[in-house]
Structure formats: structure tokens, C-alpha cells
PDB file of C-alpha atoms in Angstrom:
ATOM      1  CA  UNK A  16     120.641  16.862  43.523  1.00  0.00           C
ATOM      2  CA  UNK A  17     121.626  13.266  42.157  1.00  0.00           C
ATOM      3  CA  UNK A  18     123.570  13.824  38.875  1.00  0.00           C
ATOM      4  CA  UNK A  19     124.016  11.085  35.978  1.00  0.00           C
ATOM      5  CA  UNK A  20     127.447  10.186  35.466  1.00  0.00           C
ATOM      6  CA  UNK A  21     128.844   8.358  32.852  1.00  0.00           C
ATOM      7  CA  UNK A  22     132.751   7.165  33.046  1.00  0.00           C
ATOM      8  CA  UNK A  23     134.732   5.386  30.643  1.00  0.00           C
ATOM      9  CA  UNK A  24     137.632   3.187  31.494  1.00  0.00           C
ATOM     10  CA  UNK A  25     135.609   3.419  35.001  1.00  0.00           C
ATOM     11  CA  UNK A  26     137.653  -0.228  36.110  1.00  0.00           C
ATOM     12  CA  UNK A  27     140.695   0.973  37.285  1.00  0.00           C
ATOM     13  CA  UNK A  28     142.936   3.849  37.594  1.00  0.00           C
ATOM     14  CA  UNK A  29     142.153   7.226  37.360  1.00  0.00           C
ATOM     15  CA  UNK A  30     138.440   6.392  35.702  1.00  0.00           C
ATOM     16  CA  UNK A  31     137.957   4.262  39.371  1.00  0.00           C
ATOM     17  CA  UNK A  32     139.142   6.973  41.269  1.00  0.00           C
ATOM     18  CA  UNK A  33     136.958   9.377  39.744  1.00  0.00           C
ATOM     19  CA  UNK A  34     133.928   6.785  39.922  1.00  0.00           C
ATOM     20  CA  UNK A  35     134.270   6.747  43.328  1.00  0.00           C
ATOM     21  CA  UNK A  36     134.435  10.506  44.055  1.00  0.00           C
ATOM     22  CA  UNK A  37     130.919  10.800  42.389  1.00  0.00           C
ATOM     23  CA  UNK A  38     129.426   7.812  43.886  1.00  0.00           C
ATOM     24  CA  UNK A  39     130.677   9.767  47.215  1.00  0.00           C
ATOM     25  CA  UNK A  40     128.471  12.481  46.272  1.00  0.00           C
ATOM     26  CA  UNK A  41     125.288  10.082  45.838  1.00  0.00           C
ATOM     27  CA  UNK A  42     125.418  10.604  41.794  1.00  0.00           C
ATOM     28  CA  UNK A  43     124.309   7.462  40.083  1.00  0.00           C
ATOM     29  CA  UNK A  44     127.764   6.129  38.019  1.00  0.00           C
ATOM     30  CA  UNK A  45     127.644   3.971  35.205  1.00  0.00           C
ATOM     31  CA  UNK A  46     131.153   2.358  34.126  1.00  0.00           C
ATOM     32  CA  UNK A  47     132.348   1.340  31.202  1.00  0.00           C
ATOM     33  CA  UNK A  48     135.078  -0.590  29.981  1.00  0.00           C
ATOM     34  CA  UNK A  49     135.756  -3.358  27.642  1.00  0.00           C
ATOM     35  CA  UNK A  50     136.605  -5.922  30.514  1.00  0.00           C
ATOM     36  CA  UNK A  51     133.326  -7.066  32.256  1.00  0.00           C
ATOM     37  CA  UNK A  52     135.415  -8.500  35.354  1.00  0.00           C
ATOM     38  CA  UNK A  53     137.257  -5.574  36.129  1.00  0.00           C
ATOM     39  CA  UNK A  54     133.883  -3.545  35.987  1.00  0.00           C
ATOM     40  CA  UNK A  55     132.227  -5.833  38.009  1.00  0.00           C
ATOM     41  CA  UNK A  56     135.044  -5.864  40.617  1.00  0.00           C
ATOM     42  CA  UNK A  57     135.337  -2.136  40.764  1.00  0.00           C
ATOM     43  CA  UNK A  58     133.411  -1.859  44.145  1.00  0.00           C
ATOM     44  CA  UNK A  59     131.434   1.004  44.007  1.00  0.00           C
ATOM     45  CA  UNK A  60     128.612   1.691  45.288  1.00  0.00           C
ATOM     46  CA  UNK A  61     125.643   1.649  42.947  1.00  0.00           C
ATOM     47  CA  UNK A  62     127.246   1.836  40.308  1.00  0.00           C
ATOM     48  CA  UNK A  63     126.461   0.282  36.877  1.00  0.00           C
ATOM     49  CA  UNK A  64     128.625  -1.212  34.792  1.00  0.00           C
ATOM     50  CA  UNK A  65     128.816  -2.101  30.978  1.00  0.00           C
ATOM     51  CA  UNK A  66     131.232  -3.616  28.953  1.00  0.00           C
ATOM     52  CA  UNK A  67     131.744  -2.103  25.591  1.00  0.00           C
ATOM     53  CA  UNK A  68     134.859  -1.659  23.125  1.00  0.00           C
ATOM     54  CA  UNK A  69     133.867   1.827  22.860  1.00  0.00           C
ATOM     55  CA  UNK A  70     136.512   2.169  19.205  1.00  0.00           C
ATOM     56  CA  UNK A  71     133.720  -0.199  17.856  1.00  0.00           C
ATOM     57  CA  UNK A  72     130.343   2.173  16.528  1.00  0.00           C
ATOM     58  CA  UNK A  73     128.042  -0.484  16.866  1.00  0.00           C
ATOM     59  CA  UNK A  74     128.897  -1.325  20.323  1.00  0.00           C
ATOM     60  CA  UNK A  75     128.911   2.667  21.075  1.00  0.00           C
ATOM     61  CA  UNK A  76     125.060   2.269  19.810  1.00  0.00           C
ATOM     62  CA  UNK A  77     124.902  -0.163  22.922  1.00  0.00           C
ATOM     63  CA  UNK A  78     126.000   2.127  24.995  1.00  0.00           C
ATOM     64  CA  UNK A  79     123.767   5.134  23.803  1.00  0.00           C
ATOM     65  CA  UNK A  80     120.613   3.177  24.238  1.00  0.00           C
ATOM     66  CA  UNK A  81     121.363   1.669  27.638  1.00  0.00           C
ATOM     67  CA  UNK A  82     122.440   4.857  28.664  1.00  0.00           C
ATOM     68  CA  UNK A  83     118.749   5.721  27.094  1.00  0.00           C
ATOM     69  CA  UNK A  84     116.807   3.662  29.312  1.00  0.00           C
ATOM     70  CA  UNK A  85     118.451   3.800  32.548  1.00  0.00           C
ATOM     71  CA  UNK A  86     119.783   7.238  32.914  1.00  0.00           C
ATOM     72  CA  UNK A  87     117.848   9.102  30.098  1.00  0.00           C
ATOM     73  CA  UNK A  88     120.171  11.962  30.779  1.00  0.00           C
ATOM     74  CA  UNK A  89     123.716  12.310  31.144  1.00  0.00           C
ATOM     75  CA  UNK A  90     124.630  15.529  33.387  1.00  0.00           C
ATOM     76  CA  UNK A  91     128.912  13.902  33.107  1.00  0.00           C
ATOM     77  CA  UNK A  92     130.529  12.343  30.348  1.00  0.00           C
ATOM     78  CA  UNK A  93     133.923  11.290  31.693  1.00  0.00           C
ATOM     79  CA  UNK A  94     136.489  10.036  29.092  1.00  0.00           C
ATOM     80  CA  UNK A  95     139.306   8.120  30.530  1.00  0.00           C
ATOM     81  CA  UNK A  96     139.323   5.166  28.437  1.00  0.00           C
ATOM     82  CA  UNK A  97     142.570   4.766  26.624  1.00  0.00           C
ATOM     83  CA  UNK A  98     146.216   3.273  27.411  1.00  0.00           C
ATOM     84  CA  UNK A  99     149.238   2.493  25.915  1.00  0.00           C
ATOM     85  CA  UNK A 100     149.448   1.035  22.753  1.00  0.00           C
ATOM     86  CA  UNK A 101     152.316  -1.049  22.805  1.00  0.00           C
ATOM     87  CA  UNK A 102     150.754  -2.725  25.577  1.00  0.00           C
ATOM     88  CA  UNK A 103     147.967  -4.030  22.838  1.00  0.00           C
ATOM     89  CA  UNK A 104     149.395  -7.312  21.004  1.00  0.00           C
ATOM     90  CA  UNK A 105     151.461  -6.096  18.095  1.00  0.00           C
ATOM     91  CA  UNK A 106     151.291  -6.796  14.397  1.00  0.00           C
ATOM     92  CA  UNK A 107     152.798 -10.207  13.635  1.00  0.00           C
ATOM     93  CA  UNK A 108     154.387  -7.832  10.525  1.00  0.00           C
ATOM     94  CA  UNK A 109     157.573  -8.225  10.041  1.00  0.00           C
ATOM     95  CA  UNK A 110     157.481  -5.018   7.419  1.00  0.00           C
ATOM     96  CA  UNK A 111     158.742  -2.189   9.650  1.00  0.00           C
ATOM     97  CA  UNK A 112     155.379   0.048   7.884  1.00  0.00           C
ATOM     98  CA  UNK A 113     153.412  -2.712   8.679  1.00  0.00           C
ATOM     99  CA  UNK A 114     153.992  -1.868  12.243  1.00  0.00           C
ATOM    100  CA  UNK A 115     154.074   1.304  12.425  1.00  0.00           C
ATOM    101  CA  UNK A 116     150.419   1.635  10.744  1.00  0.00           C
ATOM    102  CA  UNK A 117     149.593  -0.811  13.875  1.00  0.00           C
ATOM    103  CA  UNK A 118     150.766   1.307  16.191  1.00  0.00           C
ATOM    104  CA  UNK A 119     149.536   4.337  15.085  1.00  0.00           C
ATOM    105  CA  UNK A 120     146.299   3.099  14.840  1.00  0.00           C
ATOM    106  CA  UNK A 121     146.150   0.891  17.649  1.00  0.00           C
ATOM    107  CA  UNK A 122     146.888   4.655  20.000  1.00  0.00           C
ATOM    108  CA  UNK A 123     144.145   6.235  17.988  1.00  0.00           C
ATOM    109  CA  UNK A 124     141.475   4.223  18.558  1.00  0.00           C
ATOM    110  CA  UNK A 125     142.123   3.689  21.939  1.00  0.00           C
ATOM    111  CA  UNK A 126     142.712   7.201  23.295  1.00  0.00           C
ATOM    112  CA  UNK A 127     140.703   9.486  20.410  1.00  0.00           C
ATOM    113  CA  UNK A 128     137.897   7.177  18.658  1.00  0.00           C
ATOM    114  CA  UNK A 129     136.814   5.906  22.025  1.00  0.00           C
ATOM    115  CA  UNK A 130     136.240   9.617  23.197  1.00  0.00           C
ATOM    116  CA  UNK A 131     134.911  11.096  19.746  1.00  0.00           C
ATOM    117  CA  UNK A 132     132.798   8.096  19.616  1.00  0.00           C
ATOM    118  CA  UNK A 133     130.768   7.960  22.880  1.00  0.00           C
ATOM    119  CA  UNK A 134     130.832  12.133  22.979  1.00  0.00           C
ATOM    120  CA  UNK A 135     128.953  11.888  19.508  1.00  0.00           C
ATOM    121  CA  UNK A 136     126.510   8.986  20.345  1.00  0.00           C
ATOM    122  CA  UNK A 137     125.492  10.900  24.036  1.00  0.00           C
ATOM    123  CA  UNK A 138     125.956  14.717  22.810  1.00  0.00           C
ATOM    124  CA  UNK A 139     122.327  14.960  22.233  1.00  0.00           C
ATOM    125  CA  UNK A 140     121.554  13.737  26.146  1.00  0.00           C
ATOM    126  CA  UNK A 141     124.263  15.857  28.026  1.00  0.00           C
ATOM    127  CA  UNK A 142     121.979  17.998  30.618  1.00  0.00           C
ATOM    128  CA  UNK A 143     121.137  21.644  29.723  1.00  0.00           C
ATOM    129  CA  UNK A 144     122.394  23.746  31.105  1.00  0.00           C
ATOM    130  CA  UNK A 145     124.880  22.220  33.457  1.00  0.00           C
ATOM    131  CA  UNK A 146     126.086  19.598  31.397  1.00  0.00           C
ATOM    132  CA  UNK A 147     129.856  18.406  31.757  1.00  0.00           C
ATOM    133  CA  UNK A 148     132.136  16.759  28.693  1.00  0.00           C
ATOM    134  CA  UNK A 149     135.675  16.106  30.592  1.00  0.00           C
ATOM    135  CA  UNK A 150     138.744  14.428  28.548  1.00  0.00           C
ATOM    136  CA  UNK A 151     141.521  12.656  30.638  1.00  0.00           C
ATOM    137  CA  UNK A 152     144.890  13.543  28.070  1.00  0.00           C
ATOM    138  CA  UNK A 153     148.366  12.957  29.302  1.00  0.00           C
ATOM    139  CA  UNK A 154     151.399  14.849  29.850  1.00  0.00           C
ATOM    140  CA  UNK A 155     152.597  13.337  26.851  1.00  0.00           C
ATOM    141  CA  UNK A 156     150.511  15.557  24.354  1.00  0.00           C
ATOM    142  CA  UNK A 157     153.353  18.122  25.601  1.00  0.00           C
ATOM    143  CA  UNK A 158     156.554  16.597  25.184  1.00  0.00           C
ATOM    144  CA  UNK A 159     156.227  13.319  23.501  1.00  0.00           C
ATOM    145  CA  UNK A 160     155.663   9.479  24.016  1.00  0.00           C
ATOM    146  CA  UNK A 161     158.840   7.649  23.023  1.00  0.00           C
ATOM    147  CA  UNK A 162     157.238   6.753  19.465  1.00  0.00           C
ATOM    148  CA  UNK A 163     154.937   9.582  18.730  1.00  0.00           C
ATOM    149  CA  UNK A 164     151.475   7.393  18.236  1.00  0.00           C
ATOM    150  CA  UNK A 165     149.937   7.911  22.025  1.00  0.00           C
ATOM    151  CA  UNK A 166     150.788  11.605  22.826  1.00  0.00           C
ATOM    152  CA  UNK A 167     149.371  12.303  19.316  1.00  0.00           C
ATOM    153  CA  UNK A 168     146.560  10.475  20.385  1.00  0.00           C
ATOM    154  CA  UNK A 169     146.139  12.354  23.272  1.00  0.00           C
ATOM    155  CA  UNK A 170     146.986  15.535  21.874  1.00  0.00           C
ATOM    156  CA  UNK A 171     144.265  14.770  19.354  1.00  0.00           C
ATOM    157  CA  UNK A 172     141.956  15.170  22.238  1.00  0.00           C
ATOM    158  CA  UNK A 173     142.836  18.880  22.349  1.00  0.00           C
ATOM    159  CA  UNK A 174     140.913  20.331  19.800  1.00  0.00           C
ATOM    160  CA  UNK A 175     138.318  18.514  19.538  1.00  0.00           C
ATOM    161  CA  UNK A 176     137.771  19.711  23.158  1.00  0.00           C
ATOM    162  CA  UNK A 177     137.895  23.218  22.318  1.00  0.00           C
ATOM    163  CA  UNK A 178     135.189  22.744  19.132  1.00  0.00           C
ATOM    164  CA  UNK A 179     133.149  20.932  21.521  1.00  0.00           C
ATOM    165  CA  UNK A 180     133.144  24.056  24.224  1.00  0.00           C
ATOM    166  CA  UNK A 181     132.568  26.222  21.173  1.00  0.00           C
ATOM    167  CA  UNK A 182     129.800  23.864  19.638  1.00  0.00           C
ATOM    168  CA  UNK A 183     127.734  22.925  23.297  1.00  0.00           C
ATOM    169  CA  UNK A 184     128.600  26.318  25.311  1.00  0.00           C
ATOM    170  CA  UNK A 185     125.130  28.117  24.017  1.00  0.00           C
ATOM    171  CA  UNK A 186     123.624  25.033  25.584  1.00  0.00           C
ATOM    172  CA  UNK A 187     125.093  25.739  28.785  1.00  0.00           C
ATOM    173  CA  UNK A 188     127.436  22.663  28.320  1.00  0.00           C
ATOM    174  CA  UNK A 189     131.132  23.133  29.430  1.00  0.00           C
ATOM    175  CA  UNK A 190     134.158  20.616  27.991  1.00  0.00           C
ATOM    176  CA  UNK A 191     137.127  20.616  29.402  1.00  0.00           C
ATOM    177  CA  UNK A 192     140.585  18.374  29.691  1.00  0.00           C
ATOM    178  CA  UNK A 193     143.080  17.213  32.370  1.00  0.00           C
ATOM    179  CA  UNK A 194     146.677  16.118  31.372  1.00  0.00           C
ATOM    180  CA  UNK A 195     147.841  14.247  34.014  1.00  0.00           C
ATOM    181  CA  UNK A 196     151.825  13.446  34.396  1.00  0.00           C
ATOM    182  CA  UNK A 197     153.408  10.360  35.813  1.00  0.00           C
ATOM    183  CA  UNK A 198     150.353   8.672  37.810  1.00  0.00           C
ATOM    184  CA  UNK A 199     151.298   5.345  39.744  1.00  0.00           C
ATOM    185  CA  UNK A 200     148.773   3.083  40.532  1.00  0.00           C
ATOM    186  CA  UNK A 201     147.226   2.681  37.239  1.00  0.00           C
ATOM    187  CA  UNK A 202     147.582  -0.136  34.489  1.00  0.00           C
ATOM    188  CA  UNK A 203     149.120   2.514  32.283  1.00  0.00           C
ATOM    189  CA  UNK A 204     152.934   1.237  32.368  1.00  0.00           C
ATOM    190  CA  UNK A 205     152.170  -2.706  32.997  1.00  0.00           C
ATOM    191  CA  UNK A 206     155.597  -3.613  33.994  1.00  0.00           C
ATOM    192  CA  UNK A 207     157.698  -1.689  31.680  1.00  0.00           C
ATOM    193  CA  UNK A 208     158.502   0.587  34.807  1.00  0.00           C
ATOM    194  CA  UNK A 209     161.947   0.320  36.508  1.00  0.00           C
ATOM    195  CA  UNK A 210     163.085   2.303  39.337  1.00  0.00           C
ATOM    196  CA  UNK A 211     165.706   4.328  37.892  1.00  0.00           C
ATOM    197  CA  UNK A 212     162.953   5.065  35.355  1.00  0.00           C
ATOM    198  CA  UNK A 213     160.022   5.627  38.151  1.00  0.00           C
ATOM    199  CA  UNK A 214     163.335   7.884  39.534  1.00  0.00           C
ATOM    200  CA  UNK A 215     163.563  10.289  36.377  1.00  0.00           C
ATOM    201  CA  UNK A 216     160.220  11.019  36.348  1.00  0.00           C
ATOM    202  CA  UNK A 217     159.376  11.881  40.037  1.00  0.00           C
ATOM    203  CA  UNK A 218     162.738  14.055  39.757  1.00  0.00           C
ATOM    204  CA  UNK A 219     160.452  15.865  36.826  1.00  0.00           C
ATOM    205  CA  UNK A 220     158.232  17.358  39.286  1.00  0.00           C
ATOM    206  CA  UNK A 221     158.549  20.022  41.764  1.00  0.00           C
ATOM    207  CA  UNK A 222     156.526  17.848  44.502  1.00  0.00           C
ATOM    208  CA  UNK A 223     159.013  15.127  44.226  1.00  0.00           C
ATOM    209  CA  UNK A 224     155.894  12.994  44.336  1.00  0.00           C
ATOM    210  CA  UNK A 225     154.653  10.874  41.513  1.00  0.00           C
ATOM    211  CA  UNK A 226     150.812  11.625  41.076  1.00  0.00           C
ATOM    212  CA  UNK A 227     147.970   9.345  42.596  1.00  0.00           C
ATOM    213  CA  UNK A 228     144.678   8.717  40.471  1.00  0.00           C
ATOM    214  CA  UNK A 229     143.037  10.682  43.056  1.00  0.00           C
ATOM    215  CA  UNK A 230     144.738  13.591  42.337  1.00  0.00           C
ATOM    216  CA  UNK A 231     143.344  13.426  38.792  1.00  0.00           C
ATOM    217  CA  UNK A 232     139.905  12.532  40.580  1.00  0.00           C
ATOM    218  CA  UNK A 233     139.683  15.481  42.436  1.00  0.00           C
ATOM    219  CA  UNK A 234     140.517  17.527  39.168  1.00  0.00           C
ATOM    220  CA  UNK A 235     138.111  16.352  37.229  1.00  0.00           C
ATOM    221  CA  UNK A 236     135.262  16.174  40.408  1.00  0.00           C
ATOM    222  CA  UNK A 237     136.054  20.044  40.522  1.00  0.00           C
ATOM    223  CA  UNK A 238     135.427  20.506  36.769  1.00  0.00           C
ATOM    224  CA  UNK A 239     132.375  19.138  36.868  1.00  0.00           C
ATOM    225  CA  UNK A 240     130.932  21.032  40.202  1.00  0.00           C
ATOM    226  CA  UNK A 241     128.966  24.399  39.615  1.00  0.00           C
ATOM    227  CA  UNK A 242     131.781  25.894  40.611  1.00  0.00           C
ATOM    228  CA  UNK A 243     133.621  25.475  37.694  1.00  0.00           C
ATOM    229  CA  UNK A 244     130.887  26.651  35.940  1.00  0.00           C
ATOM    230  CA  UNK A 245     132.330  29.347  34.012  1.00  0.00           C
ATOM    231  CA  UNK A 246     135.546  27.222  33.074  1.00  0.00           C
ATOM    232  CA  UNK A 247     135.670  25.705  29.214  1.00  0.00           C
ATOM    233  CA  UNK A 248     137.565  25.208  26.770  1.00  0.00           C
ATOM    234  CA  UNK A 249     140.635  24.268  28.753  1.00  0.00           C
ATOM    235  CA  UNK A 250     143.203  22.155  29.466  1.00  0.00           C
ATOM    236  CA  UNK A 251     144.249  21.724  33.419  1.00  0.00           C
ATOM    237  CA  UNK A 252     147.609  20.035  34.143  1.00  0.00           C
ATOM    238  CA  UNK A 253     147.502  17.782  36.958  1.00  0.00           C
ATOM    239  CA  UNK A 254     151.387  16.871  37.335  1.00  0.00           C
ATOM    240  CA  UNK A 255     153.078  18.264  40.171  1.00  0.00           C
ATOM    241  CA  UNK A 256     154.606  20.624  37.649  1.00  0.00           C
ATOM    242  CA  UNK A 257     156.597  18.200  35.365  1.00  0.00           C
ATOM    243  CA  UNK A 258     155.396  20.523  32.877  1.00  0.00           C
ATOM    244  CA  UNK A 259     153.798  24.144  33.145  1.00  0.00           C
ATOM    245  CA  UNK A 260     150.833  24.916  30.892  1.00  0.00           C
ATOM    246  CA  UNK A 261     150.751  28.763  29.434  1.00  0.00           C
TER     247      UNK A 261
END
């Protein structure tokens, strides 16, 4: 049966690679992302595309009612819109609070509005039952970012995961997150990565392998298949065991 599946962050990266899993499957994919020519260059096949900044409610509206008239209802919600902050132009503030404030909030919207956001504005049209809410977090949520503000972000995902599963499980609805580790081909790092730093964190895992988006993909393809049926309120790490859940 065709499914309705909506991605964020759908351009590149891990949101791509997971567009293109479902689009495998003959689902009909809509992607969004705030960059109209990277969704329109994503390549897959029948997919739509919408460009939104999806930390802005009014252009989440958007979203809900185009998701309205073409899909009507959404069997997966896919969140992996979000990124690093300090790749977002900084403050101009030379007052150190100034910037952190930035920071922090820059993260937040990004990796936690974005999700609460488009969750709350398409809640009421996830399928029942069957319905899937999946959350791409990071590794980071774990054991830190460097600065704090993205891995709380992310980490911020967390519970409002597991009040989702508790919230949408008597409608048959499951919600569920993947923490992916170190994941190369993605616009995550821009060029902030050096080798002896691309060295340290392959020597993290116990695949001595960094991950691939399609690893993630595959994750998250699972999650959503009525074979995971049963599975909620959890958080999967993809990341070649960098870090081991409990």
C-alpha cells in the first residue's frame, strides 16, 4: 500500500537518504527544507518538495495546509531538519552573553522548534493506527557538543519523544528516535573537519567505519515498517558503537 511520507531537511544528508528509501518503496515523499534549490535538486522520484523555515509558525501553517490538500494524511513524519549552529551567521555581539543567547537559541530552533513545530501542526493527520513520528537526534545528546547548545538541542528531542509515544500510542501511533554518531557525507561539519579529527572519531567506533546517511536511512525505514510495530518510545543508536545505549 502507498504510504504518505513527510521528511524534513529531505535535501541532503541523512533526510535524502531516507527520502529515497521510501520513494524506493513507491510511498509518495514530500520534502521539506528551507532551501528551494537543494529540494528541487534532490532527485527523487516523485517526490514533492516545499520550502519552509519550519522554526517560523506561520510558515509551519504552510506546511500543514499543503500537506492538507495534497496528501490529506500523513502515515510518516520524519524529522531531520536541524544542523549545527555555529554554522548559522553569528551575532555581530561583541558582549560574550550576547553570544551565547545566539547560540543557544540559534541550536534550539533549528534542531527542537522545527520538530515540536511541524509534529504539532500535522499530529491531528498522522494515520490511525499505523502512524509513524521518527526524530533524527545525534550522538551528541550523550556526551556533549563542544559548547553545550546543539546536543541540548538534540537531547531536547528525547522527551518530548517519549510524551508523544505516551500521548498518540492509544491511537495506534508509534514515535520513536535515532541518534546517529559521526555520519560523513552530510552538510553537518561544513569544513570544520580535519583528518586527524575525522581520525578520532572513526577510532570511537568498534566498526572503524564512520557512518553513511544510509545507515541512518535504513534505521529509520525499519522504524517505520509494520514490523516495528510494537517499538515506541525509544531511542535507537545508529553509530557503530561510539556509544552504547542502556
Amino acid at each position: 500500500m502507498t504510504r504518505n511520507i513527510v521528511i524534513s531537511g529531505g535535501g541532503t544528508g541523512i533526510g535524502l537518504a531516507t527520502a529515497q528509501a521510501f520513494a524506493a518503496d513507491g510511498d509518495r515523499v514530500l520534502l521539506l527544507g528551507r532551501r528551494a534549490e537543494v529540494l528541487e535538486k534532490a532527485g527523487v522520484p516523485g517526490a514533492l518538495t516545499r520550502a519552509a523555515d519550519l522554526s517560523e509558525p506561520g510558515q509551519v501553517r504552510g506546511v500543514a495546509r499543503f500537506v492538507a490538500e495534497e496528501f490529506g494524511t500523513v502515515d510518516v513524519l520524519v524529522h531531520s531538519a536541524g544542523g549545527a549552529g555555529h554554522l548559522e551567521p553569528p551575532s555581530g555581539s561583541e558582549d560574550p552573553l550576547d553570544r551565547v543567547a545566539h547560540d543557544w537559541t540559534v541550536n534550539f530552533r533549528q534542531n527542537a522548534l522545527t520538530a515540536a513545530l511541524l509534529t504539532e501542526a500535522l499530529k491531528s493527520r498522522l494515520a490511525e493506527p499505523g502512524g509513524r513520528v521518527l526524530f533524527v537526534s545525534s550522538i551528541a545528546a550523550y556526551r556533549g557538543s563542544g559548547t553545550g547548545a546543539y546536543a541540548a538541542a538534540k537531547a531536547g528531542l528525547h522527551p518530548y519523544a517519549h510524551d508523544l509515544a505516551r500521548q498518540l500510542g492509544p491511537r495506534g501511533i508509534t514515535v520513536n528516535v535515532v541518534a546517529p554518531g559521526f555520519v560523513e557525507d552530510t552538510e553537518f561539519f561544513g569544513d570544520t573537519m580535519d583528518e586527524a579529527r575525522r581520525a578520532r572519531l572513526v577510532g570511537d567506533t568498534l566498526t572503524g567505519r564512520a557512518g553513511t546517511p544510509g545507515d541512518v536511512a535504513a534505521t529509520l525505514h525499519w522504524l517505520a515498517s509494520p514490523a516495528a510495530g510494537h517499538v515506541t518510545s525509544q531511542v535507537i543508536q545508529v553509530n557503530g558503537g561510539a556509544e552504547r545505549g542502556q
